[in-house]
């Protein structure tokens, strides 16, 4: 079997930062010798290029810019000047006098270019009111300006937000008063809040302004991109056979829950596995054999010798889909983990049977290559935290579980956070609400277990699996309506997901995430 390593060579990572980390990265770039005015000029120039490219047909009607008193407003003044130099009629409404030297300088530079003072009917409006450093609900004149933005949006105007839609917390994604953007242009990095509130950011465009690699910001997360996945996933040789592609054992499928193993097996077969053997309770055998004729099928090993024999056959192991949580389920998990040291993915009930015992699970894993794939409730049970806490601290919780268990952790959700045992974190923001259905996690588990077996590194395997799973949903649900799409469509779309990669971004764009039906 081919192997790969992480990170993929030659691919520039796109950082995912909190508001505080973003401020630290900006300060580090300035301390390294890039003047703050130069960064603001670059940000405005990059945003202008995106606006010209996306809205050129609408710009004859002019652009209205709402500029706040801080540096986000300074970015808006740069956009105003550069658009005006391109012959676009621009009106800037300054919500309070600029308070920073940079914003004042950019307002002065634009003074001779801005000729229009009112463009109430402009088809494009730029939200340059508040940036990543703002917290809490907008107040006073800024709050009134947000309401003006939202009224214009409802009347058909296209809202373009610089860095974040005003009122959106760049770290938590919380927003009590906000005008959703059709497009958010952000600088140098994705902010956590963007990914936690995709319904408010619209299309997200990350542009390069020369910040360089963030330093001094603590543990960083990186966005999983198509270019990175294509580089990380190992190629399957033209002369491969079923043995070299790998043999995966799937253990689960308690009575009445055969479907979970069926979905996992089908997705594994569509993700490049060579052979699948599904081990279920006897009552589920007929369903498995009928639904997945390409898979071998048998009953759960009921002795250590049978488990050892299975592990002599398998190159990788997936435990949990439809396993159940009765008194015998934990014994099955422990027996399989004791029987061999091959790469293992644990999902669903294989995690639930260790509720509150993350350390014990880590002991059973024994330092092998392993990937845990919980949803937030399962992660909460394992970490002894509420689901609400997991959702609020998903980046930290994933890392804490990885440290306790010495296993990679793929924490499902919007976004999906993947933490490695080395402290690295990756984030996948692909997918649609078509995945918000029972069995979606089983499909992901089959993809992840296949890649874990072939790559033997939990972090890139989990990151690639999350991306491809989400990408398959996007292809199956291209309209973003969700209705009329089921997991059969997602599994079928896996074939296209492995072949039809999104186009690489064109500089200065580092990454782009399309809203896919979440525009309000």
Coordinates of C-alpha atoms in Angstrom, one line a residue:
X1 CA 0.0 0.0 0.0
X2 CA 1.2 3.5 -0.8
X3 CA 1.7 5.9 2.0
X4 CA 1.9 9.7 2.3
X5 CA 2.8 12.2 4.9
X6 CA 1.4 15.5 6.2
X7 CA 1.5 18.3 5.4
X8 CA 1.5 17.9 1.6
X9 CA 4.6 19.4 0.1
X10 CA 4.3 22.6 -1.8
X11 CA 0.9 23.6 -0.6
X12 CA 0.6 26.8 1.4
X13 CA -1.7 26.3 4.4
X14 CA -4.6 28.7 4.9
X15 CA -4.8 29.4 8.7
X16 CA -8.0 29.4 10.6
X17 CA -7.7 31.9 13.5
X18 CA -9.6 33.4 16.4
X19 CA -9.9 37.1 16.6
X20 CA -7.1 37.3 19.1
X21 CA -4.8 35.1 16.9
X22 CA -5.6 37.3 13.9
X23 CA -4.6 40.4 15.7
X24 CA -1.4 38.8 16.9
X25 CA -0.6 37.7 13.3
X26 CA -1.2 41.3 12.0
X27 CA 1.0 42.7 14.8
X28 CA 3.8 40.2 14.0
X29 CA 3.7 41.2 10.3
X30 CA 4.0 44.9 11.2
X31 CA 6.8 44.1 13.6
X32 CA 8.6 42.2 10.9
X33 CA 8.7 45.3 8.7
X34 CA 5.5 45.7 6.8
X35 CA 3.9 49.1 7.7
X36 CA 0.2 49.0 8.8
X37 CA -0.7 51.4 6.0
X38 CA 0.8 49.0 3.5
X39 CA -1.3 46.1 4.9
X40 CA -4.4 48.3 4.7
X41 CA -3.6 49.2 1.1
X42 CA -3.1 45.6 0.1
X43 CA -6.3 44.6 1.8
X44 CA -8.3 47.3 0.0
X45 CA -6.7 46.4 -3.3
X46 CA -7.4 42.7 -3.0
X47 CA -11.0 43.4 -2.0
X48 CA -11.4 45.8 -4.9
X49 CA -10.2 43.1 -7.3
X50 CA -12.8 40.7 -6.0
X51 CA -15.6 43.2 -6.2
X52 CA -14.6 44.1 -9.8
X53 CA -14.5 40.5 -10.8
X54 CA -17.8 39.4 -9.1
X55 CA -20.0 42.4 -9.7
X56 CA -18.7 44.1 -12.9
X57 CA -22.2 44.0 -14.5
X58 CA -23.7 45.8 -11.5
X59 CA -21.1 48.5 -11.0
X60 CA -22.7 50.8 -13.5
X61 CA -25.2 51.5 -10.8
X62 CA -22.5 52.5 -8.4
X63 CA -21.2 51.3 -5.1
X64 CA -22.2 52.5 -1.6
X65 CA -19.7 52.0 1.2
X66 CA -20.5 52.3 4.9
X67 CA -17.2 53.0 6.7
X68 CA -16.8 52.7 10.4
X69 CA -14.4 54.6 12.6
X70 CA -11.7 52.0 12.8
X71 CA -9.3 50.2 10.5
X72 CA -12.2 48.2 8.9
X73 CA -13.5 51.6 7.8
X74 CA -9.9 52.4 6.5
X75 CA -10.1 49.3 4.3
X76 CA -13.4 50.7 3.0
X77 CA -11.8 54.0 2.1
X78 CA -9.1 52.2 0.1
X79 CA -11.8 50.3 -1.8
X80 CA -13.7 53.5 -2.5
X81 CA -10.6 55.2 -3.9
X82 CA -9.6 52.3 -6.1
X83 CA -13.1 51.7 -7.4
X84 CA -13.4 55.4 -8.2
X85 CA -10.1 55.2 -10.1
X86 CA -11.8 52.5 -12.2
X87 CA -14.6 54.8 -13.2
X88 CA -17.1 53.5 -10.7
X89 CA -19.4 56.0 -9.0
X90 CA -18.8 55.6 -5.3
X91 CA -20.5 57.0 -2.2
X92 CA -19.0 56.7 1.2
X93 CA -21.0 57.2 4.3
X94 CA -18.7 57.7 7.3
X95 CA -20.3 56.3 10.4
X96 CA -18.3 58.5 12.9
X97 CA -15.0 60.2 12.2
X98 CA -12.0 57.9 11.7
X99 CA -10.3 57.2 15.0
X100 CA -7.1 55.5 13.8
X101 CA -4.2 57.2 12.0
X102 CA -4.4 54.6 9.3
X103 CA -8.2 55.2 8.7
X104 CA -7.6 58.9 8.7
X105 CA -4.8 58.6 6.1
X106 CA -6.9 56.5 3.8
X107 CA -9.9 58.8 4.1
X108 CA -7.6 61.7 3.1
X109 CA -6.2 59.8 0.1
X110 CA -9.7 59.1 -1.1
X111 CA -11.0 62.6 -0.7
X112 CA -10.2 63.7 -4.2
X113 CA -11.7 60.6 -5.8
X114 CA -15.2 60.4 -4.3
X115 CA -17.7 62.5 -6.1
X116 CA -21.0 60.9 -5.2
X117 CA -22.4 61.7 -1.8
X118 CA -25.6 59.6 -1.9
X119 CA -26.3 56.3 -3.7
X120 CA -29.3 55.0 -1.8
X121 CA -30.2 52.7 -4.7
X122 CA -26.8 51.3 -5.4
X123 CA -26.9 47.6 -6.3
X124 CA -23.7 46.8 -4.4
X125 CA -23.0 47.9 -0.8
X126 CA -19.7 47.4 1.0
X127 CA -19.9 46.7 4.8
X128 CA -16.8 48.3 6.2
X129 CA -18.2 49.1 9.6
X130 CA -16.5 46.8 12.1
X131 CA -13.8 44.2 11.7
X132 CA -12.5 41.1 13.5
X133 CA -11.7 42.9 16.7
X134 CA -15.3 43.9 17.5
X135 CA -17.3 42.0 20.1
X136 CA -20.9 42.2 21.3
X137 CA -23.9 43.7 19.6
X138 CA -23.4 46.8 17.6
X139 CA -24.7 50.0 19.3
X140 CA -25.7 53.5 18.4
X141 CA -24.9 54.7 14.9
X142 CA -23.2 51.4 13.9
X143 CA -26.4 49.5 14.9
X144 CA -28.5 51.9 12.8
X145 CA -26.1 51.4 9.9
X146 CA -26.4 47.6 10.2
X147 CA -30.2 48.0 10.0
X148 CA -29.7 50.2 6.9
X149 CA -27.6 47.4 5.4
X150 CA -30.2 44.8 6.1
X151 CA -33.0 46.8 4.7
X152 CA -31.0 47.4 1.5
X153 CA -30.3 43.6 1.3
X154 CA -33.9 42.8 1.6
X155 CA -34.6 45.2 -1.2
X156 CA -32.2 43.4 -3.5
X157 CA -28.8 45.0 -2.9
X158 CA -25.7 42.8 -2.8
X159 CA -23.9 43.1 0.5
X160 CA -20.1 42.7 0.5
X161 CA -18.5 42.5 3.9
X162 CA -14.9 43.3 4.5
X163 CA -13.3 40.8 6.9
X164 CA -16.5 40.0 8.8
X165 CA -20.2 41.0 8.5
X166 CA -20.6 43.7 11.1
X167 CA -22.0 42.2 14.3
X168 CA -20.5 38.7 13.7
X169 CA -18.1 37.6 16.4
X170 CA -15.0 36.5 14.5
X171 CA -14.2 33.9 17.2
X172 CA -17.5 32.4 18.3
X173 CA -19.7 33.1 15.2
X174 CA -22.3 34.6 17.5
X175 CA -24.4 37.5 16.2
X176 CA -27.5 39.2 17.6
X177 CA -27.6 42.1 15.2
X178 CA -26.1 41.5 11.8
X179 CA -26.8 42.1 8.1
X180 CA -25.9 38.8 6.3
X181 CA -23.5 39.2 3.5
X182 CA -23.7 37.7 0.0
X183 CA -19.9 37.7 0.0
X184 CA -17.4 38.2 2.7
X185 CA -13.8 39.1 1.7
X186 CA -11.3 38.3 4.5
X187 CA -7.6 39.0 4.7
X188 CA -4.8 36.4 5.2
X189 CA -6.8 33.9 7.1
X190 CA -10.2 32.3 7.8
X191 CA -11.7 33.4 11.1
X192 CA -13.4 30.8 13.2
X193 CA -16.6 32.8 13.2
X194 CA -16.8 32.6 9.4
X195 CA -17.0 28.8 9.6
X196 CA -19.4 28.7 12.6
X197 CA -21.8 31.1 10.9
X198 CA -21.7 30.3 7.2
X199 CA -25.3 31.4 6.8
X200 CA -24.2 34.9 7.6
X201 CA -21.0 35.2 5.6
X202 CA -22.3 34.0 2.2
X203 CA -19.5 33.2 -0.2
X204 CA -16.2 33.5 1.7
X205 CA -13.2 34.7 -0.2
X206 CA -9.8 34.6 1.6
X207 CA -7.2 36.9 0.0
X208 CA -3.5 37.1 0.4
X209 CA -2.1 40.5 1.7
X210 CA 1.4 39.3 2.5
X211 CA 1.0 38.5 6.2
X212 CA 3.2 35.4 5.8
X213 CA 2.9 32.4 8.2
X214 CA 1.3 33.4 11.5
X215 CA 3.8 33.5 14.3
X216 CA 3.3 33.9 18.1
X217 CA -0.4 32.9 17.8
X218 CA -0.4 29.6 19.7
X219 CA -1.8 26.4 18.3
X220 CA -3.0 27.1 14.7
X221 CA -5.7 25.4 12.7
X222 CA -5.4 25.0 8.9
X223 CA -8.2 25.0 6.4
X224 CA -8.5 21.7 4.4
X225 CA -8.4 22.7 0.7
X226 CA -8.9 20.7 -2.5
X227 CA -5.2 21.3 -3.5
X228 CA -4.0 19.9 -0.2
X229 CA -6.3 16.9 -0.4
X230 CA -5.2 16.1 -4.0
X231 CA -1.6 16.2 -2.8
X232 CA -2.1 14.2 0.4
X233 CA -4.1 11.2 -0.8
X234 CA -1.9 8.5 -2.1
X235 CA -2.3 7.4 -5.7
X236 CA -3.4 3.9 -6.5
X237 CA -1.0 2.1 -8.8
X238 CA -2.3 1.0 -12.2
X239 CA -1.1 -2.5 -11.4
X240 CA -2.7 -2.6 -7.9
X241 CA -4.8 -5.6 -6.8
X242 CA -7.3 -6.0 -4.0
X243 CA -4.5 -6.9 -1.5
X244 CA -2.4 -3.8 -2.2
X245 CA -5.4 -1.6 -1.9
X246 CA -6.0 -2.9 1.6
X247 CA -8.4 -5.1 3.5
X248 CA -10.8 -3.4 6.0
X249 CA -12.8 -5.1 8.7
X250 CA -15.9 -3.3 9.9
X251 CA -17.4 -4.4 13.2
X252 CA -20.9 -3.2 14.2
X253 CA -24.4 -3.9 13.0
X254 CA -26.3 -5.1 16.1
X255 CA -29.7 -6.4 15.5
X256 CA -31.9 -3.7 13.8
X257 CA -28.9 -1.6 12.9
X258 CA -27.3 -3.4 9.9
X259 CA -27.8 -0.2 7.8
X260 CA -24.9 1.6 9.6
X261 CA -22.4 -1.1 8.5
X262 CA -23.9 -1.2 5.0
X263 CA -23.4 2.5 4.5
X264 CA -19.8 2.3 5.9
X265 CA -18.9 -0.6 3.6
X266 CA -20.4 1.0 0.6
X267 CA -18.5 4.3 1.1
X268 CA -15.3 2.4 1.8
X269 CA -15.6 0.5 -1.5
X270 CA -16.2 3.8 -3.3
X271 CA -13.1 5.3 -1.6
X272 CA -10.5 2.9 -2.9
X273 CA -10.5 -0.1 -0.4
X274 CA -9.6 -3.5 -1.9
X275 CA -11.6 -5.8 0.3
X276 CA -14.2 -5.3 3.1
X277 CA -15.3 -7.8 5.7
X278 CA -18.3 -6.8 7.7
X279 CA -18.8 -8.4 11.2
X280 CA -22.3 -8.1 12.6
X281 CA -24.7 -9.9 14.8
X282 CA -26.3 -12.9 13.2
X283 CA -29.7 -11.2 12.7
X284 CA -28.0 -8.6 10.5
X285 CA -26.1 -10.9 8.2
X286 CA -28.7 -11.4 5.6
X287 CA -29.2 -7.7 5.2
X288 CA -25.5 -7.0 4.8
X289 CA -25.0 -9.8 2.2
X290 CA -28.0 -8.6 0.2
X291 CA -27.0 -4.9 0.3
X292 CA -23.2 -5.2 -0.2
X293 CA -22.5 -8.2 -2.4
X294 CA -18.9 -7.2 -2.8
X295 CA -18.2 -7.5 0.9
X296 CA -17.5 -10.6 2.9
X297 CA -19.7 -11.0 5.9
X298 CA -19.7 -12.9 9.2
X299 CA -20.6 -12.7 12.9
X300 CA -18.8 -10.9 15.7
X301 CA -15.8 -12.9 16.9
X302 CA -16.9 -14.5 20.1
X303 CA -13.4 -15.5 21.3
X304 CA -10.0 -14.0 21.4
X305 CA -8.7 -16.6 18.9
X306 CA -11.4 -15.6 16.4
X307 CA -10.6 -12.0 16.8
X308 CA -6.8 -12.7 16.3
X309 CA -7.6 -14.6 13.2
X310 CA -9.6 -11.7 11.8
X311 CA -6.8 -9.3 12.6
X312 CA -4.3 -11.5 10.7
X313 CA -6.5 -10.9 7.7
X314 CA -7.2 -7.2 8.1
X315 CA -5.0 -4.2 7.3
X316 CA -7.3 -1.8 9.0
X317 CA -10.3 -1.9 11.4
X318 CA -13.4 0.2 11.8
X319 CA -15.4 -0.4 14.9
X320 CA -18.7 1.2 15.9
X321 CA -21.3 1.7 13.1
X322 CA -24.5 0.2 14.6
X323 CA -22.6 -1.5 17.3
X324 CA -25.1 -0.7 20.1
X325 CA -24.3 -0.1 23.7
X326 CA -25.5 -3.3 25.5
X327 CA -23.3 -5.1 27.9
X328 CA -21.5 -7.1 25.2
X329 CA -20.6 -4.1 23.0
X330 CA -17.7 -2.9 25.1
X331 CA -16.3 -6.5 25.2
X332 CA -16.4 -6.6 21.4
X333 CA -14.4 -3.3 21.2
X334 CA -11.8 -4.4 23.8
X335 CA -11.5 -7.8 22.1
X336 CA -10.8 -6.3 18.7
X337 CA -8.4 -3.8 20.0
X338 CA -6.5 -6.5 21.9
X339 CA -6.3 -8.7 18.9
X340 CA -3.9 -6.6 16.8
X341 CA -2.2 -3.3 16.2
X342 CA -3.4 -2.3 12.7
X343 CA -4.8 1.2 12.1
X344 CA -8.2 1.6 13.7
X345 CA -11.1 4.0 13.3
X346 CA -13.6 4.2 16.1
X347 CA -17.1 5.7 15.5
X348 CA -20.4 6.0 17.2
X349 CA -21.1 3.3 19.9
X350 CA -17.4 2.2 20.0
X351 CA -16.9 5.6 21.6
X352 CA -20.1 5.7 23.6
X353 CA -19.1 2.5 25.5
X354 CA -16.2 4.5 26.8
X355 CA -18.3 7.5 28.0
X356 CA -16.3 9.4 30.6
X357 CA -13.3 7.1 30.1
X358 CA -11.1 8.8 27.5
X359 CA -8.0 7.8 29.3
X360 CA -9.1 4.1 29.4
X361 CA -9.8 4.3 25.7
X362 CA -6.3 5.7 25.1
X363 CA -4.8 2.8 27.1
X364 CA -6.7 0.2 24.9
X365 CA -5.5 2.0 21.8
X366 CA -1.9 1.7 23.0
X367 CA -0.4 4.3 20.8
X368 CA -1.4 2.7 17.5
X369 CA -2.5 4.7 14.5
X370 CA -6.1 5.6 15.4
X371 CA -8.8 8.0 14.5
X372 CA -11.9 8.8 16.6
X373 CA -14.9 10.2 14.7
X374 CA -17.4 11.5 17.2
X375 CA -20.3 13.9 16.6
X376 CA -20.6 16.6 19.3
X377 CA -22.8 14.6 21.7
X378 CA -20.5 11.6 21.5
X379 CA -17.5 13.8 22.0
X380 CA -19.2 15.3 25.0
X381 CA -19.8 11.8 26.6
X382 CA -16.2 10.9 26.1
X383 CA -14.9 14.2 27.4
X384 CA -17.4 14.5 30.2
X385 CA -18.7 17.8 28.8
X386 CA -22.1 18.9 27.6
X387 CA -23.0 19.1 24.0
X388 CA -23.3 22.8 24.3
X389 CA -19.7 23.0 25.7
X390 CA -18.4 20.9 22.8
X391 CA -20.1 23.2 20.3
X392 CA -18.7 26.3 22.0
X393 CA -15.2 24.9 22.3
X394 CA -15.0 22.5 19.4
X395 CA -11.5 23.5 18.5
X396 CA -10.2 23.0 22.0
X397 CA -12.2 19.9 22.8
X398 CA -10.9 18.0 19.7
X399 CA -7.4 18.8 20.7
X400 CA -7.9 17.8 24.4
X401 CA -9.5 14.4 23.3
X402 CA -6.6 13.8 21.0
X403 CA -4.1 14.4 23.8
X404 CA -6.0 12.2 26.3
X405 CA -6.4 9.3 23.9
X406 CA -3.2 9.7 21.8
X407 CA -5.4 9.3 18.8
X408 CA -6.5 11.6 16.0
X409 CA -10.0 13.1 16.5
X410 CA -12.4 14.0 13.7
X411 CA -15.1 16.1 15.5
X412 CA -18.0 16.2 13.1
X413 CA -20.1 19.4 12.6
X414 CA -20.1 22.8 10.9
X415 CA -17.2 23.1 10.6
X416 CA -15.5 19.7 11.1
X417 CA -12.4 19.9 13.3
X418 CA -9.6 17.3 13.0
X419 CA -7.0 17.2 15.7
X420 CA -3.8 15.2 15.5
X421 CA -1.7 13.7 18.3
X422 CA 1.1 16.1 17.5
X423 CA -1.1 19.2 18.4
X424 CA -1.8 20.1 14.8
X425 CA -5.4 20.9 13.9
X426 CA -7.2 21.1 10.5
X427 CA -10.7 22.3 9.6
X428 CA -13.0 21.2 6.8
X429 CA -15.8 23.5 5.8
X430 CA -17.2 21.5 2.9
X431 CA -20.7 20.0 2.7
X432 CA -24.3 20.9 2.8
X433 CA -27.3 20.2 5.1
X434 CA -27.8 17.0 3.0
X435 CA -25.4 15.4 5.5
X436 CA -27.7 16.4 8.5
X437 CA -29.4 13.0 8.5
X438 CA -29.0 9.6 10.2
X439 CA -26.3 7.5 8.7
X440 CA -24.2 10.3 7.4
X441 CA -21.5 9.6 10.0
X442 CA -21.4 6.0 8.9
X443 CA -20.6 7.1 5.3
X444 CA -17.8 9.3 6.7
X445 CA -16.5 6.5 8.8
X446 CA -16.1 4.2 5.8
X447 CA -14.1 6.9 3.9
X448 CA -12.0 7.7 6.9
X449 CA -11.2 4.1 7.8
X450 CA -10.1 3.5 4.1
X451 CA -7.8 6.5 4.1
X452 CA -6.4 5.7 7.6
X453 CA -5.5 2.2 6.4
X454 CA -3.8 3.5 3.3
X455 CA -2.1 6.7 4.7
X456 CA -1.3 5.4 8.3
X457 CA -1.5 9.0 9.6
X458 CA -4.7 10.0 11.4
X459 CA -4.6 13.8 10.9
X460 CA -4.4 13.8 7.0
X461 CA -6.6 10.8 6.7
X462 CA -9.3 12.4 8.8
X463 CA -8.9 15.8 7.0
X464 CA -9.1 14.2 3.6
X465 CA -12.1 12.1 4.5
X466 CA -14.0 15.1 5.9
X467 CA -13.3 17.1 2.8
X468 CA -14.3 14.3 0.3
X469 CA -17.5 13.5 2.4
X470 CA -18.5 17.1 2.2
X471 CA -17.6 17.5 -1.4
X472 CA -19.7 14.4 -2.3
X473 CA -22.7 16.1 -0.5
X474 CA -22.1 19.3 -2.5
X475 CA -22.1 17.3 -5.8
X476 CA -25.2 15.4 -4.8
X477 CA -27.0 18.6 -3.6
X478 CA -25.8 21.1 -6.2
X479 CA -28.9 23.2 -5.8
X480 CA -28.5 23.5 -2.0
X481 CA -32.2 22.7 -1.4
X482 CA -31.4 19.4 0.5
X483 CA -34.9 18.0 -0.1
X484 CA -34.8 15.2 -2.6
X485 CA -31.2 14.1 -1.7
X486 CA -30.4 11.1 0.4
X487 CA -27.3 9.2 1.4
X488 CA -27.5 6.9 -1.6
X489 CA -27.0 10.1 -3.7
X490 CA -24.0 11.1 -1.5
X491 CA -22.4 7.7 -1.8
X492 CA -23.0 7.7 -5.6
X493 CA -21.4 11.1 -5.8
X494 CA -18.2 9.9 -4.1
X495 CA -17.1 8.8 -7.5
X496 CA -17.3 12.3 -8.9
X497 CA -15.8 13.7 -5.6
X498 CA -12.6 11.8 -6.2
X499 CA -12.4 13.0 -9.8
X500 CA -14.0 16.4 -10.1
X501 CA -11.9 18.8 -8.0
X502 CA -12.8 22.4 -7.5
X503 CA -10.6 24.7 -9.5
X504 CA -7.5 26.1 -7.8
X505 CA -8.0 29.7 -6.7
X506 CA -6.4 32.5 -8.7
X507 CA -4.1 35.0 -6.8
X508 CA -4.7 37.0 -4.6
X509 CA -7.4 34.5 -3.6
X510 CA -6.1 31.8 -1.1
X511 CA -9.3 29.9 -0.7
X512 CA -13.0 30.3 -1.5
X513 CA -16.0 28.7 0.1
X514 CA -19.4 28.9 -1.7
X515 CA -22.5 29.5 0.4
X516 CA -24.4 26.6 -1.4
X517 CA -27.9 27.5 -0.6
X518 CA -27.5 29.1 2.8
X519 CA -27.9 32.7 1.5
X520 CA -30.9 34.1 3.4

